């Protein structure tokens, strides 16, 4: 990892047009620390994981996602909460990215998790549910800080963009912590 530059890939576990979680990633991209870049990847074009699609070549959208994640120094996941867990969209992306395990682009990858929802608990249960899945992939999941945005409609506009200054600062703190985490556990 280049000490002067850190490249983060952001993945939103929601493909909804006005997704609050995409809004969190856009908020992160608006206020990056010096020397940090953030590339938000699209998951709506990723097919449902099917081992039959791995051979002879994975779908181009999966190849592109794996290339982007493989080139990143760290991942920033923004996840919604669906039925007390994280979304199928995010699980599908993790399933593709983790294959094959011995050469997975997730191995040793520093990862931070944040999330927004319209409920009062934010995405606490979703973030709790995704941690063992990410641990199984061999990535390094940051423990603190935690960022749960509850009642997201109060801090985001109709497009899902963060308009609340306090939430924007919390997102900035999350990115700064991920930069520090990547420096500690980043690629050796």
Coordinates of C-alpha atoms in Angstrom, one line a residue:
X1 CA 0.0 0.0 0.0
X2 CA 1.3 3.4 -1.0
X3 CA 1.6 5.4 2.3
X4 CA 0.9 8.7 0.5
X5 CA -2.3 7.5 -1.3
X6 CA -5.1 5.2 -0.1
X7 CA -7.7 4.0 -2.5
X8 CA -11.1 2.9 -1.1
X9 CA -13.8 1.1 -2.9
X10 CA -17.3 1.7 -1.6
X11 CA -20.2 -0.8 -2.0
X12 CA -23.8 0.0 -1.1
X13 CA -26.0 -3.0 -0.2
X14 CA -29.0 -1.2 -1.6
X15 CA -29.7 -0.7 -5.3
X16 CA -32.7 1.6 -4.8
X17 CA -32.4 4.8 -6.7
X18 CA -32.6 7.1 -3.7
X19 CA -30.7 4.7 -1.4
X20 CA -29.6 6.2 2.0
X21 CA -26.6 3.9 1.9
X22 CA -25.4 5.1 -1.4
X23 CA -26.0 8.6 0.1
X24 CA -23.6 7.6 2.9
X25 CA -21.0 6.6 0.3
X26 CA -21.5 9.9 -1.6
X27 CA -21.1 11.7 1.7
X28 CA -17.8 9.9 2.3
X29 CA -16.6 10.8 -1.2
X30 CA -17.5 14.5 -0.6
X31 CA -15.2 14.9 2.4
X32 CA -12.2 12.7 2.0
X33 CA -9.0 13.1 3.9
X34 CA -6.0 14.3 1.9
X35 CA -4.4 11.5 -0.2
X36 CA -7.5 9.3 -0.1
X37 CA -9.7 8.4 -3.1
X38 CA -13.1 6.6 -3.1
X39 CA -14.6 4.8 -6.0
X40 CA -18.3 3.7 -5.6
X41 CA -19.0 0.5 -7.4
X42 CA -22.4 -0.5 -8.7
X43 CA -23.9 -3.9 -7.6
X44 CA -27.2 -3.8 -9.6
X45 CA -25.5 -5.5 -12.6
X46 CA -24.0 -8.4 -10.7
X47 CA -25.9 -11.6 -11.4
X48 CA -27.0 -13.9 -8.6
X49 CA -24.1 -16.1 -7.5
X50 CA -24.1 -19.4 -9.4
X51 CA -21.0 -21.6 -9.5
X52 CA -21.9 -22.6 -13.1
X53 CA -21.2 -19.0 -14.1
X54 CA -17.6 -19.2 -12.8
X55 CA -16.5 -21.4 -15.7
X56 CA -15.1 -20.8 -18.2
X57 CA -15.1 -17.1 -17.4
X58 CA -17.1 -15.1 -14.9
X59 CA -19.6 -12.5 -16.2
X60 CA -17.9 -9.3 -17.2
X61 CA -19.6 -7.3 -14.4
X62 CA -18.2 -9.7 -11.8
X63 CA -14.8 -9.5 -13.4
X64 CA -14.9 -5.7 -13.2
X65 CA -16.1 -5.7 -9.6
X66 CA -13.3 -8.1 -8.6
X67 CA -10.7 -6.0 -10.4
X68 CA -11.9 -2.8 -8.7
X69 CA -11.9 -4.5 -5.2
X70 CA -8.6 -6.2 -5.9
X71 CA -6.9 -2.8 -6.7
X72 CA -8.4 -1.1 -3.6
X73 CA -6.4 -0.7 -0.4
X74 CA -9.6 -0.9 1.6
X75 CA -13.4 -1.4 1.4
X76 CA -16.2 0.8 2.8
X77 CA -19.5 -1.1 3.0
X78 CA -22.8 0.8 3.4
X79 CA -25.5 -1.6 4.3
X80 CA -29.2 -1.4 4.8
X81 CA -31.1 -3.7 7.2
X82 CA -33.5 -6.2 5.8
X83 CA -35.4 -8.5 8.2
X84 CA -32.9 -8.2 11.0
X85 CA -30.0 -8.9 8.7
X86 CA -28.0 -7.4 5.8
X87 CA -29.3 -7.3 2.2
X88 CA -29.2 -10.1 -0.3
X89 CA -27.5 -7.6 -2.7
X90 CA -24.5 -7.3 -0.3
X91 CA -24.4 -11.1 0.4
X92 CA -24.4 -11.8 -3.3
X93 CA -21.5 -9.4 -3.9
X94 CA -19.5 -11.0 -1.0
X95 CA -20.2 -14.4 -2.4
X96 CA -18.8 -13.5 -5.8
X97 CA -15.8 -11.5 -4.3
X98 CA -14.8 -14.4 -2.1
X99 CA -14.4 -16.9 -4.9
X100 CA -12.1 -18.8 -5.2
X101 CA -11.2 -18.5 -1.6
X102 CA -7.4 -19.0 -2.0
X103 CA -7.1 -16.1 -4.4
X104 CA -10.1 -14.0 -3.2
X105 CA -9.8 -10.2 -3.5
X106 CA -11.2 -10.0 0.0
X107 CA -8.2 -11.8 1.6
X108 CA -6.4 -9.5 4.1
X109 CA -8.6 -6.5 2.8
X110 CA -9.3 -3.8 5.5
X111 CA -13.0 -3.2 5.7
X112 CA -15.3 -0.7 7.5
X113 CA -19.1 -1.1 7.8
X114 CA -21.6 1.7 8.1
X115 CA -25.3 1.8 7.4
X116 CA -28.5 3.8 7.3
X117 CA -32.1 2.8 7.6
X118 CA -35.5 4.4 8.2
X119 CA -35.9 2.4 11.4
X120 CA -35.0 3.6 14.9
X121 CA -32.2 1.1 15.4
X122 CA -30.3 2.0 12.3
X123 CA -28.5 -1.0 10.9
X124 CA -27.2 -2.4 14.2
X125 CA -28.6 -5.9 13.5
X126 CA -27.4 -6.0 9.9
X127 CA -23.9 -4.9 10.9
X128 CA -23.8 -7.6 13.6
X129 CA -25.0 -10.2 11.0
X130 CA -22.5 -9.3 8.4
X131 CA -19.4 -9.5 10.6
X132 CA -19.1 -13.3 10.8
X133 CA -19.7 -13.5 7.0
X134 CA -16.8 -11.1 6.4
X135 CA -14.6 -12.8 8.9
X136 CA -15.1 -16.1 7.0
X137 CA -13.8 -14.4 3.8
X138 CA -10.4 -13.6 5.4
X139 CA -10.8 -9.8 5.4
X140 CA -10.0 -7.5 8.3
X141 CA -13.1 -5.9 9.6
X142 CA -12.7 -2.7 11.6
X143 CA -14.4 -2.9 15.0
X144 CA -14.7 0.8 16.0
X145 CA -16.1 3.3 15.3
X146 CA -19.6 2.1 14.5
X147 CA -21.9 4.2 12.3
X148 CA -25.6 3.4 12.5
X149 CA -27.8 6.1 10.9
X150 CA -31.4 5.7 12.2
X151 CA -34.4 7.5 10.8
X152 CA -32.4 8.3 7.7
X153 CA -35.2 10.4 6.1
X154 CA -34.4 13.0 8.8
X155 CA -30.8 13.4 7.8
X156 CA -31.0 12.7 4.0
X157 CA -32.8 14.4 1.2
X158 CA -35.2 12.8 -1.3
X159 CA -32.3 11.6 -3.4
X160 CA -30.7 9.8 -0.3
X161 CA -27.9 12.4 0.0
X162 CA -26.8 13.3 3.5
X163 CA -27.8 16.8 4.4
X164 CA -27.2 16.7 8.2
X165 CA -23.9 18.2 9.2
X166 CA -23.5 15.9 12.3
X167 CA -24.0 12.8 10.1
X168 CA -21.5 14.1 7.5
X169 CA -19.0 14.5 10.3
X170 CA -19.6 11.0 11.5
X171 CA -19.1 9.7 8.0
X172 CA -15.8 11.6 7.8
X173 CA -14.7 10.1 11.2
X174 CA -15.5 6.6 9.8
X175 CA -13.3 7.2 6.7
X176 CA -10.5 8.6 8.9
X177 CA -10.7 5.5 11.1
X178 CA -10.6 3.2 8.0
X179 CA -7.5 5.0 6.7
X180 CA -5.8 4.4 10.1
X181 CA -7.1 0.8 10.1
X182 CA -5.7 0.2 6.6
X183 CA -2.3 1.5 7.7
X184 CA -2.3 -1.0 10.6
X185 CA -3.6 -4.1 8.8
X186 CA -3.1 -3.2 5.2
X187 CA -1.4 -5.3 2.6
X188 CA 1.9 -6.5 3.7

